[in-house]
């Protein structure tokens, strides 16, 4: 018996098949090979086509099947992980009405700030655990205000993963976790927030049916099953945002456990058993995958928009013909501190941890007689690691003090320079695992379908492959403080 996991990322769709008995990935595929375009027709805007996501999902599954490493007919359930905070809108015939306004789009910042003032800061923070900010509800309010013709046609709104599940099953559902990441959930009243609905003048009817996260969200349609070589009627049994799902994939389920990822964006995600919030909303709190009315486990999330996106920009600009592996080796040739070169990696929209300010990415201190490509790529990786330290210090202010952080050996954590710099500058050990988002989504499907009796049972074969401990913290501390001074000046 197998489980299928779909990870709807910003750059591509990744899929994996996991064997139930061993809990190991038997095959994986990604589509497309090149990174998916982010449409930015205006400064600060970021959109993608949901129909492109659906096409890429189908192609990724067919590519996975073509490996011949498993029988697709033996897949028993499907799980979905997805890029968070995006807005998808459809009419009553499930037709997409516009491109998705995705997570790193900044257009709704001002709308969210006005709502924060209107609802009241203390009331919003205590009930929503966040300011309305630049999240899904505010993006929907932007559509209502600026595209009233489209808004009038909306039958249902969705997060990106809800949309893929709809295409697979024909059913539209959501979960408390999804609603919380869209800032639609009132944690105090344990219901959809009337404050947000009323503030933005929205209709309750556009919110989909709310299901448990680990549960059936519909069954695979016969025509789609035939197209994808799968068995009709198998359930989509799990949907979660990429960061709660990444935590699940790393077996970060209990209060005090912490996960990190450094993909297109960078995230530190810690589980709490209390309804905590940052008074400045620099870090955000959402319902974790294990959240319930009885166990209110939340995920405290630090997000940095400009991490992998910064590294991708540097690659395309300075060494487009090189692979990321080659660039990681190149970065390893430069000394700690990159001979004084500094990078602020904040060029992918307003940063919540910087109070929704947008500094732009900056490459500072270039010496034309000294610096070369190895310095540039090391400085980029160090700048990203420094941004994690800056954010982790905010989390520490809010009571999150990890002794160890778990991460998948993927994306920037494939780089020895980045991984060791992250450990050195934060002062926290990192445990690396093989699991990624698509594998986590597959295991989540097994939990939701009842194939695993508990979440803990799904990770009985979960093993750390490497532990990194601080080696150069004393050398990095003054370098980080110099970087931090540059950032503070850029924020003034």
Tab-separated table of C-alpha atoms in Angstrom:
chain	number	residue	atom	x	y	z
A	1	UNK	CA	0.000	0.000	0.000
A	2	UNK	CA	1.236	3.475	-0.912
A	3	UNK	CA	0.432	7.108	-0.114
A	4	UNK	CA	0.738	10.056	-2.516
A	5	UNK	CA	1.948	13.451	-1.310
A	6	UNK	CA	1.647	16.657	-3.334
A	7	UNK	CA	3.667	19.740	-2.364
A	8	UNK	CA	2.411	22.848	-4.176
A	9	UNK	CA	5.424	25.116	-3.944
A	10	UNK	CA	6.063	28.561	-5.350
A	11	UNK	CA	8.813	27.291	-7.645
A	12	UNK	CA	7.341	23.932	-8.699
A	13	UNK	CA	5.127	21.009	-7.775
A	14	UNK	CA	6.886	18.155	-6.019
A	15	UNK	CA	5.214	14.787	-5.527
A	16	UNK	CA	6.252	11.677	-3.633
A	17	UNK	CA	5.000	8.145	-3.082
A	18	UNK	CA	5.585	6.637	0.361
A	19	UNK	CA	5.401	2.957	1.256
A	20	UNK	CA	3.060	2.518	4.233
A	21	UNK	CA	4.963	-0.346	5.832
A	22	UNK	CA	8.430	1.237	5.771
A	23	UNK	CA	7.264	4.901	5.831
A	24	UNK	CA	10.004	5.539	3.257
A	25	UNK	CA	9.799	7.461	0.003
A	26	UNK	CA	9.927	5.041	-2.952
A	27	UNK	CA	9.698	7.615	-5.749
A	28	UNK	CA	9.653	11.360	-6.203
A	29	UNK	CA	9.224	13.786	-9.088
A	30	UNK	CA	9.102	17.504	-9.713
A	31	UNK	CA	7.433	19.592	-12.413
A	32	UNK	CA	8.362	21.826	-14.074
A	33	UNK	CA	12.146	21.525	-14.016
A	34	UNK	CA	12.542	25.297	-14.343
A	35	UNK	CA	11.200	27.521	-11.584
A	36	UNK	CA	7.610	28.683	-12.083
A	37	UNK	CA	7.206	32.350	-12.894
A	38	UNK	CA	5.854	34.793	-10.338
A	39	UNK	CA	3.874	37.453	-12.202
A	40	UNK	CA	4.595	40.934	-10.892
A	41	UNK	CA	2.836	43.512	-13.059
A	42	UNK	CA	3.243	46.196	-10.373
A	43	UNK	CA	5.836	46.788	-7.660
A	44	UNK	CA	5.082	44.557	-4.690
A	45	UNK	CA	2.573	42.389	-6.547
A	46	UNK	CA	2.983	38.619	-6.884
A	47	UNK	CA	0.549	36.308	-8.663
A	48	UNK	CA	0.443	32.806	-10.125
A	49	UNK	CA	-2.179	30.967	-12.144
A	50	UNK	CA	-4.067	28.240	-10.245
A	51	UNK	CA	-4.669	26.523	-13.580
A	52	UNK	CA	-0.891	26.354	-14.044
A	53	UNK	CA	-0.645	24.724	-10.606
A	54	UNK	CA	-3.218	22.135	-11.657
A	55	UNK	CA	-1.462	21.428	-14.963
A	56	UNK	CA	1.888	21.090	-13.203
A	57	UNK	CA	0.377	18.812	-10.552
A	58	UNK	CA	-0.965	16.452	-13.203
A	59	UNK	CA	2.346	16.422	-15.057
A	60	UNK	CA	4.284	15.783	-11.841
A	61	UNK	CA	2.083	12.785	-10.962
A	62	UNK	CA	2.403	11.320	-14.452
A	63	UNK	CA	6.166	11.823	-14.294
A	64	UNK	CA	6.152	10.055	-10.924
A	65	UNK	CA	4.183	7.136	-12.341
A	66	UNK	CA	6.656	6.870	-15.207
A	67	UNK	CA	9.415	5.859	-12.787
A	68	UNK	CA	7.734	2.404	-12.633
A	69	UNK	CA	8.941	2.083	-9.030
A	70	UNK	CA	5.420	1.419	-7.740
A	71	UNK	CA	1.936	0.542	-8.978
A	72	UNK	CA	-0.192	3.731	-8.976
A	73	UNK	CA	-3.297	1.599	-8.466
A	74	UNK	CA	-1.994	0.717	-4.989
A	75	UNK	CA	-2.055	4.329	-3.793
A	76	UNK	CA	-4.643	4.448	-0.994
A	77	UNK	CA	-4.839	8.150	-0.116
A	78	UNK	CA	-3.605	11.595	-1.183
A	79	UNK	CA	-2.230	14.423	0.963
A	80	UNK	CA	-1.568	18.016	-0.068
A	81	UNK	CA	0.863	20.634	1.234
A	82	UNK	CA	0.769	24.106	-0.261
A	83	UNK	CA	2.244	27.600	-0.275
A	84	UNK	CA	0.464	29.511	2.476
A	85	UNK	CA	-1.684	32.666	2.503
A	86	UNK	CA	-2.586	32.660	-1.206
A	87	UNK	CA	-6.073	33.623	-2.397
A	88	UNK	CA	-7.966	31.579	-5.007
A	89	UNK	CA	-11.482	32.642	-6.020
A	90	UNK	CA	-13.975	30.586	-8.059
A	91	UNK	CA	-17.544	31.018	-9.273
A	92	UNK	CA	-20.422	28.616	-8.688
A	93	UNK	CA	-19.207	26.410	-11.552
A	94	UNK	CA	-15.738	26.195	-9.953
A	95	UNK	CA	-14.189	28.383	-12.651
A	96	UNK	CA	-11.159	30.423	-11.545
A	97	UNK	CA	-12.013	34.129	-11.656
A	98	UNK	CA	-8.489	35.596	-11.504
A	99	UNK	CA	-4.882	34.613	-10.867
A	100	UNK	CA	-4.020	33.798	-7.270
A	101	UNK	CA	-2.619	36.627	-5.167
A	102	UNK	CA	0.147	34.652	-3.472
A	103	UNK	CA	1.928	34.814	-0.123
A	104	UNK	CA	4.649	37.354	-0.991
A	105	UNK	CA	2.277	39.893	-2.579
A	106	UNK	CA	2.329	43.213	-0.679
A	107	UNK	CA	-0.652	45.074	-2.123
A	108	UNK	CA	-2.969	44.542	0.866
A	109	UNK	CA	-0.624	45.829	3.591
A	110	UNK	CA	-2.447	49.153	3.968
A	111	UNK	CA	-5.870	47.452	3.956
A	112	UNK	CA	-4.710	45.140	6.734
A	113	UNK	CA	-3.340	48.026	8.784
A	114	UNK	CA	-6.669	49.878	8.561
A	115	UNK	CA	-8.520	46.749	9.670
A	116	UNK	CA	-6.101	46.343	12.588
A	117	UNK	CA	-6.986	49.846	13.750
A	118	UNK	CA	-10.725	49.360	13.138
A	119	UNK	CA	-10.991	46.041	15.007
A	120	UNK	CA	-8.643	47.272	17.718
A	121	UNK	CA	-5.090	46.090	18.233
A	122	UNK	CA	-5.592	44.251	21.514
A	123	UNK	CA	-8.831	42.607	20.368
A	124	UNK	CA	-7.335	41.517	17.028
A	125	UNK	CA	-4.183	40.113	18.585
A	126	UNK	CA	-5.967	38.247	21.368
A	127	UNK	CA	-8.596	36.680	19.072
A	128	UNK	CA	-6.766	36.327	15.740
A	129	UNK	CA	-3.263	35.974	17.294
A	130	UNK	CA	-2.084	38.265	14.474
A	131	UNK	CA	-2.877	41.584	12.921
A	132	UNK	CA	-4.974	41.184	9.729
A	133	UNK	CA	-1.771	42.169	7.947
A	134	UNK	CA	-1.138	41.144	4.384
A	135	UNK	CA	-2.871	37.779	4.677
A	136	UNK	CA	-5.629	36.090	2.674
A	137	UNK	CA	-8.566	37.982	4.203
A	138	UNK	CA	-6.910	41.318	3.419
A	139	UNK	CA	-6.156	40.170	-0.135
A	140	UNK	CA	-9.833	39.301	-0.561
A	141	UNK	CA	-10.769	42.754	0.750
A	142	UNK	CA	-8.439	44.224	-1.898
A	143	UNK	CA	-10.317	42.303	-4.613
A	144	UNK	CA	-13.640	43.542	-3.228
A	145	UNK	CA	-12.398	47.121	-3.239
A	146	UNK	CA	-10.532	47.154	-6.545
A	147	UNK	CA	-12.212	44.451	-8.658
A	148	UNK	CA	-15.900	44.587	-7.652
A	149	UNK	CA	-17.003	42.830	-10.854
A	150	UNK	CA	-14.870	39.814	-9.981
A	151	UNK	CA	-15.872	39.913	-6.323
A	152	UNK	CA	-19.582	39.758	-7.187
A	153	UNK	CA	-19.005	36.489	-9.074
A	154	UNK	CA	-17.197	34.752	-6.198
A	155	UNK	CA	-18.939	31.643	-4.885
A	156	UNK	CA	-16.060	30.316	-2.753
A	157	UNK	CA	-12.585	31.420	-1.702
A	158	UNK	CA	-9.784	28.930	-1.147
A	159	UNK	CA	-6.203	28.523	-0.109
A	160	UNK	CA	-3.968	27.013	-2.834
A	161	UNK	CA	-4.192	23.458	-1.450
A	162	UNK	CA	-7.976	23.678	-1.255
A	163	UNK	CA	-7.977	24.429	-4.975
A	164	UNK	CA	-5.907	21.354	-5.907
A	165	UNK	CA	-8.168	19.194	-3.733
A	166	UNK	CA	-11.188	20.668	-5.529
A	167	UNK	CA	-9.733	19.770	-8.922
A	168	UNK	CA	-9.096	16.206	-7.731
A	169	UNK	CA	-12.440	15.630	-6.027
A	170	UNK	CA	-14.939	18.284	-7.095
A	171	UNK	CA	-15.475	19.190	-3.422
A	172	UNK	CA	-14.503	22.481	-1.792
A	173	UNK	CA	-13.443	22.257	1.856
A	174	UNK	CA	-11.107	24.000	4.225
A	175	UNK	CA	-9.821	23.533	7.788
A	176	UNK	CA	-9.256	25.565	10.943
A	177	UNK	CA	-5.530	25.598	10.196
A	178	UNK	CA	-6.167	27.044	6.727
A	179	UNK	CA	-8.627	29.621	8.024
A	180	UNK	CA	-6.181	30.686	10.716
A	181	UNK	CA	-3.416	31.290	8.165
A	182	UNK	CA	-5.857	33.422	6.167
A	183	UNK	CA	-6.730	35.361	9.374
A	184	UNK	CA	-10.348	34.228	9.305
A	185	UNK	CA	-10.290	32.284	12.616
A	186	UNK	CA	-11.226	33.556	16.071
A	187	UNK	CA	-9.194	31.480	18.530
A	188	UNK	CA	-11.067	32.775	21.582
A	189	UNK	CA	-14.540	31.900	20.268
A	190	UNK	CA	-13.359	28.890	18.218
A	191	UNK	CA	-15.255	30.031	15.125
A	192	UNK	CA	-14.888	32.058	11.939
A	193	UNK	CA	-14.085	35.619	12.967
A	194	UNK	CA	-17.125	37.881	12.848
A	195	UNK	CA	-14.800	40.828	13.416
A	196	UNK	CA	-12.913	40.153	10.173
A	197	UNK	CA	-16.046	39.300	8.170
A	198	UNK	CA	-17.832	42.440	9.345
A	199	UNK	CA	-14.793	44.718	9.049
A	200	UNK	CA	-14.268	43.808	5.401
A	201	UNK	CA	-17.966	43.497	4.559
A	202	UNK	CA	-17.633	39.877	3.408
A	203	UNK	CA	-20.306	37.194	3.089
A	204	UNK	CA	-20.129	34.108	5.313
A	205	UNK	CA	-21.236	31.967	2.368
A	206	UNK	CA	-17.949	32.373	0.508
A	207	UNK	CA	-16.095	30.404	3.216
A	208	UNK	CA	-15.972	26.676	2.297
A	209	UNK	CA	-17.149	23.846	4.524
A	210	UNK	CA	-14.760	23.441	7.473
A	211	UNK	CA	-13.429	19.878	7.899
A	212	UNK	CA	-10.933	18.365	10.279
A	213	UNK	CA	-7.419	18.645	8.861
A	214	UNK	CA	-6.759	14.890	9.109
A	215	UNK	CA	-9.987	13.764	7.425
A	216	UNK	CA	-11.575	13.184	4.052
A	217	UNK	CA	-11.738	16.303	1.895
A	218	UNK	CA	-13.422	14.471	-0.960
A	219	UNK	CA	-12.817	11.426	-3.137
A	220	UNK	CA	-10.901	11.194	-6.406
A	221	UNK	CA	-13.189	11.675	-9.409
A	222	UNK	CA	-13.310	8.841	-11.928
A	223	UNK	CA	-12.203	10.932	-14.900
A	224	UNK	CA	-9.270	12.424	-13.017
A	225	UNK	CA	-8.306	9.002	-11.663
A	226	UNK	CA	-8.258	7.588	-15.175
A	227	UNK	CA	-6.137	10.502	-16.412
A	228	UNK	CA	-3.642	10.112	-13.562
A	229	UNK	CA	-3.628	6.286	-13.577
A	230	UNK	CA	-4.946	6.184	-10.001
A	231	UNK	CA	-7.844	4.338	-8.371
A	232	UNK	CA	-11.176	6.207	-8.392
A	233	UNK	CA	-12.657	7.029	-5.007
A	234	UNK	CA	-9.465	7.225	-2.934
A	235	UNK	CA	-9.633	10.105	-0.438
A	236	UNK	CA	-7.791	13.369	-0.274
A	237	UNK	CA	-7.269	12.842	3.438
A	238	UNK	CA	-4.997	15.716	4.467
A	239	UNK	CA	-4.349	19.355	3.532
A	240	UNK	CA	-1.988	21.736	5.298
A	241	UNK	CA	0.058	24.831	4.593
A	242	UNK	CA	3.673	24.152	3.720
A	243	UNK	CA	5.097	25.251	7.066
A	244	UNK	CA	2.769	23.294	9.378
A	245	UNK	CA	3.277	20.408	6.960
A	246	UNK	CA	7.053	20.823	7.033
A	247	UNK	CA	6.845	20.600	10.816
A	248	UNK	CA	4.747	17.437	10.495
A	249	UNK	CA	7.265	15.936	8.057
A	250	UNK	CA	9.973	16.500	10.691
A	251	UNK	CA	7.827	15.002	13.465
A	252	UNK	CA	7.520	18.427	15.109
A	253	UNK	CA	4.172	17.850	16.790
A	254	UNK	CA	4.590	18.660	20.475
A	255	UNK	CA	4.954	21.993	22.306
A	256	UNK	CA	8.569	23.128	22.414
A	257	UNK	CA	9.604	21.354	19.207
A	258	UNK	CA	10.936	23.558	16.392
A	259	UNK	CA	11.405	23.141	12.632
A	260	UNK	CA	13.130	25.251	9.997
A	261	UNK	CA	13.099	25.410	6.225
A	262	UNK	CA	14.988	27.524	3.724
A	263	UNK	CA	13.242	27.256	0.365
A	264	UNK	CA	11.868	30.183	-1.647
A	265	UNK	CA	11.113	31.719	1.724
A	266	UNK	CA	12.792	30.957	5.024
A	267	UNK	CA	10.872	29.838	8.073
A	268	UNK	CA	11.391	28.905	11.702
A	269	UNK	CA	8.278	27.231	13.083
A	270	UNK	CA	7.824	26.341	16.744
A	271	UNK	CA	4.913	24.507	18.387
A	272	UNK	CA	3.264	26.083	21.435
A	273	UNK	CA	0.420	24.936	23.669
A	274	UNK	CA	-0.803	28.464	24.374
A	275	UNK	CA	-2.505	31.201	22.353
A	276	UNK	CA	0.537	33.440	22.194
A	277	UNK	CA	1.127	36.385	19.897
A	278	UNK	CA	3.751	39.012	19.155
A	279	UNK	CA	2.448	42.504	19.947
A	280	UNK	CA	4.085	43.831	16.769
A	281	UNK	CA	2.995	40.842	14.617
A	282	UNK	CA	6.588	40.359	13.490
A	283	UNK	CA	6.093	36.629	13.969
A	284	UNK	CA	2.727	34.989	13.471
A	285	UNK	CA	0.724	32.302	15.224
A	286	UNK	CA	-1.535	29.854	13.397
A	287	UNK	CA	-3.355	26.635	14.258
A	288	UNK	CA	-0.903	23.741	14.025
A	289	UNK	CA	-1.855	20.448	12.380
A	290	UNK	CA	-2.511	19.018	15.867
A	291	UNK	CA	-4.761	21.935	16.930
A	292	UNK	CA	-8.179	21.047	18.352
A	293	UNK	CA	-10.727	22.536	20.704
A	294	UNK	CA	-9.193	20.385	23.456
A	295	UNK	CA	-5.486	20.736	22.591
A	296	UNK	CA	-4.891	24.224	21.266
A	297	UNK	CA	-1.483	23.568	19.758
A	298	UNK	CA	-0.372	26.528	17.708
A	299	UNK	CA	2.528	27.097	15.350
A	300	UNK	CA	4.586	30.238	15.954
A	301	UNK	CA	5.959	31.132	12.546
A	302	UNK	CA	8.804	33.408	11.568
A	303	UNK	CA	8.810	33.981	7.806
A	304	UNK	CA	11.528	35.638	5.724
A	305	UNK	CA	10.373	36.255	2.148
A	306	UNK	CA	13.801	36.779	0.635
A	307	UNK	CA	15.814	33.627	1.308
A	308	UNK	CA	15.899	31.084	-1.505
A	309	UNK	CA	14.537	33.795	-3.778
A	310	UNK	CA	17.655	35.848	-2.982
A	311	UNK	CA	19.920	32.906	-3.755
A	312	UNK	CA	18.027	32.235	-6.982
A	313	UNK	CA	18.418	35.864	-8.043
A	314	UNK	CA	22.154	35.744	-7.360
A	315	UNK	CA	22.488	32.542	-9.379
A	316	UNK	CA	20.564	33.897	-12.354
A	317	UNK	CA	22.436	37.201	-12.233
A	318	UNK	CA	26.025	36.126	-11.591
A	319	UNK	CA	26.295	32.456	-12.599
A	320	UNK	CA	23.263	31.337	-14.629
A	321	UNK	CA	25.067	28.327	-16.125
A	322	UNK	CA	26.164	26.915	-12.773
A	323	UNK	CA	24.226	24.436	-10.661
A	324	UNK	CA	23.321	25.195	-7.062
A	325	UNK	CA	25.702	22.439	-5.992
A	326	UNK	CA	28.545	24.151	-7.854
A	327	UNK	CA	27.661	27.491	-6.250
A	328	UNK	CA	27.627	25.902	-2.788
A	329	UNK	CA	31.138	24.580	-3.451
A	330	UNK	CA	32.184	28.004	-4.694
A	331	UNK	CA	30.856	29.679	-1.533
A	332	UNK	CA	32.925	27.263	0.537
A	333	UNK	CA	36.100	28.732	-0.985
A	334	UNK	CA	35.506	32.142	0.616
A	335	UNK	CA	36.448	32.832	4.254
A	336	UNK	CA	33.986	33.394	7.097
A	337	UNK	CA	32.620	36.909	6.730
A	338	UNK	CA	33.102	36.960	2.928
A	339	UNK	CA	35.959	39.481	3.265
A	340	UNK	CA	33.571	42.178	4.505
A	341	UNK	CA	30.884	41.743	1.852
A	342	UNK	CA	27.375	42.047	3.325
A	343	UNK	CA	23.969	41.074	1.906
A	344	UNK	CA	20.501	42.096	3.078
A	345	UNK	CA	18.232	39.455	1.478
A	346	UNK	CA	14.946	41.361	1.730
A	347	UNK	CA	14.047	41.912	-1.921
A	348	UNK	CA	10.906	39.778	-2.188
A	349	UNK	CA	8.204	42.006	-0.751
A	350	UNK	CA	7.404	43.523	2.627
A	351	UNK	CA	8.834	41.534	5.527
A	352	UNK	CA	6.556	40.910	8.512
A	353	UNK	CA	9.489	40.502	10.897
A	354	UNK	CA	10.609	44.000	9.801
A	355	UNK	CA	7.169	45.451	10.665
A	356	UNK	CA	5.987	45.072	7.062
A	357	UNK	CA	8.780	47.296	5.772
A	358	UNK	CA	10.470	46.710	2.437
A	359	UNK	CA	14.178	47.522	2.381
A	360	UNK	CA	14.931	45.845	-0.929
A	361	UNK	CA	17.820	43.423	-1.257
A	362	UNK	CA	21.238	45.024	-0.848
A	363	UNK	CA	24.778	43.942	-1.692
A	364	UNK	CA	27.127	46.144	0.312
A	365	UNK	CA	30.850	46.791	0.651
A	366	UNK	CA	32.030	45.541	-2.743
A	367	UNK	CA	35.786	45.926	-3.230
A	368	UNK	CA	36.482	45.603	-6.948
A	369	UNK	CA	40.066	44.544	-6.255
A	370	UNK	CA	39.217	41.904	-3.657
A	371	UNK	CA	35.831	40.307	-4.092
A	372	UNK	CA	34.961	37.524	-6.506
A	373	UNK	CA	32.091	35.113	-7.093
A	374	UNK	CA	32.965	32.930	-4.116
A	375	UNK	CA	32.667	35.963	-1.808
A	376	UNK	CA	29.334	36.949	-3.370
A	377	UNK	CA	27.750	33.534	-2.947
A	378	UNK	CA	29.069	33.093	0.566
A	379	UNK	CA	27.850	36.587	1.488
A	380	UNK	CA	24.384	35.745	0.143
A	381	UNK	CA	24.229	32.572	2.244
A	382	UNK	CA	25.574	34.365	5.316
A	383	UNK	CA	23.081	37.212	4.850
A	384	UNK	CA	20.235	34.714	4.749
A	385	UNK	CA	21.545	32.963	7.877
A	386	UNK	CA	21.857	36.353	9.627
A	387	UNK	CA	18.214	37.104	8.784
A	388	UNK	CA	17.244	33.831	10.481
A	389	UNK	CA	19.174	34.895	13.596
A	390	UNK	CA	17.434	38.282	13.603
A	391	UNK	CA	14.057	36.565	13.428
A	392	UNK	CA	14.927	33.898	15.979
A	393	UNK	CA	15.806	36.641	18.458
A	394	UNK	CA	12.251	37.985	18.012
A	395	UNK	CA	10.886	34.502	18.720
A	396	UNK	CA	13.060	34.356	21.823
A	397	UNK	CA	11.445	37.595	22.991
A	398	UNK	CA	8.129	35.745	22.728
A	399	UNK	CA	9.242	32.764	24.806
A	400	UNK	CA	10.410	30.376	22.069
A	401	UNK	CA	13.905	29.203	23.066
A	402	UNK	CA	14.811	26.081	21.091
A	403	UNK	CA	17.687	23.857	22.139
A	404	UNK	CA	17.625	22.050	18.798
A	405	UNK	CA	16.010	22.805	15.432
A	406	UNK	CA	14.952	20.106	12.959
A	407	UNK	CA	15.302	20.672	9.213
A	408	UNK	CA	15.034	18.650	6.047
A	409	UNK	CA	18.227	18.198	4.065
A	410	UNK	CA	16.888	20.209	1.135
A	411	UNK	CA	17.168	23.612	-0.542
A	412	UNK	CA	19.689	25.837	1.277
A	413	UNK	CA	20.268	23.176	3.931
A	414	UNK	CA	22.023	21.206	1.175
A	415	UNK	CA	24.808	23.794	1.422
A	416	UNK	CA	27.458	23.064	4.055
A	417	UNK	CA	28.224	26.796	4.241
A	418	UNK	CA	24.638	27.835	4.883
A	419	UNK	CA	23.826	25.000	7.295
A	420	UNK	CA	26.928	25.562	9.445
A	421	UNK	CA	26.539	29.352	9.350
A	422	UNK	CA	22.910	28.976	10.456
A	423	UNK	CA	24.029	26.870	13.428
A	424	UNK	CA	26.974	29.136	14.289
A	425	UNK	CA	25.088	32.411	14.169
A	426	UNK	CA	21.949	31.190	15.973
A	427	UNK	CA	23.895	29.123	18.491
A	428	UNK	CA	21.362	26.290	18.129
A	429	UNK	CA	22.133	22.749	16.980
A	430	UNK	CA	20.347	21.490	13.874
A	431	UNK	CA	19.193	17.929	13.222
A	432	UNK	CA	18.891	17.108	9.517
A	433	UNK	CA	16.376	14.607	8.129
A	434	UNK	CA	15.595	13.244	4.667
A	435	UNK	CA	11.854	13.919	4.748
A	436	UNK	CA	10.518	16.825	2.707
A	437	UNK	CA	7.124	18.475	2.206
A	438	UNK	CA	5.778	15.967	-0.291
A	439	UNK	CA	6.741	13.038	1.945
A	440	UNK	CA	5.138	14.798	4.909
A	441	UNK	CA	1.948	15.300	2.883
A	442	UNK	CA	1.899	11.591	2.020
A	443	UNK	CA	2.296	10.594	5.672
A	444	UNK	CA	-0.397	13.122	6.587
A	445	UNK	CA	-2.728	11.356	4.144
A	446	UNK	CA	-2.026	8.098	5.946
A	447	UNK	CA	-3.016	9.698	9.254
A	448	UNK	CA	-6.159	11.277	7.790
A	449	UNK	CA	-7.255	8.046	6.120
A	450	UNK	CA	-6.829	6.088	9.352
A	451	UNK	CA	-4.029	3.950	7.913
A	452	UNK	CA	-1.876	5.213	10.799
A	453	UNK	CA	-3.796	5.309	14.075
A	454	UNK	CA	-1.911	8.374	15.350
A	455	UNK	CA	0.475	10.987	14.026
A	456	UNK	CA	3.220	9.453	16.179
A	457	UNK	CA	2.699	6.064	14.488
A	458	UNK	CA	3.442	7.632	11.100
A	459	UNK	CA	6.980	8.468	12.253
A	460	UNK	CA	8.120	5.251	13.903
A	461	UNK	CA	10.966	4.996	11.344
A	462	UNK	CA	11.945	8.679	11.512
A	463	UNK	CA	15.736	8.963	11.921
A	464	UNK	CA	18.153	11.880	12.088
A	465	UNK	CA	20.865	11.648	9.419
A	466	UNK	CA	23.202	14.355	10.733
A	467	UNK	CA	23.463	16.729	13.684
A	468	UNK	CA	25.296	20.043	13.307
A	469	UNK	CA	26.581	21.885	16.380
A	470	UNK	CA	28.079	25.398	16.711
A	471	UNK	CA	31.770	25.691	15.785
A	472	UNK	CA	32.419	29.325	14.855
A	473	UNK	CA	29.920	31.288	16.961
A	474	UNK	CA	32.498	33.612	18.529
A	475	UNK	CA	33.924	34.528	15.124
A	476	UNK	CA	30.476	35.135	13.654
A	477	UNK	CA	29.014	37.236	16.490
A	478	UNK	CA	30.767	40.556	15.644
A	479	UNK	CA	30.142	39.965	11.923
A	480	UNK	CA	26.443	39.469	12.652
A	481	UNK	CA	26.312	42.610	14.798
A	482	UNK	CA	27.832	44.631	11.918
A	483	UNK	CA	25.174	43.175	9.592
A	484	UNK	CA	22.431	44.006	12.093
A	485	UNK	CA	23.580	47.656	12.293
A	486	UNK	CA	23.331	47.888	8.500
A	487	UNK	CA	19.809	46.466	8.614
A	488	UNK	CA	18.684	48.862	11.354
A	489	UNK	CA	19.947	51.839	9.329
A	490	UNK	CA	18.088	50.547	6.247
A	491	UNK	CA	14.863	50.388	8.266
A	492	UNK	CA	15.008	54.037	9.369
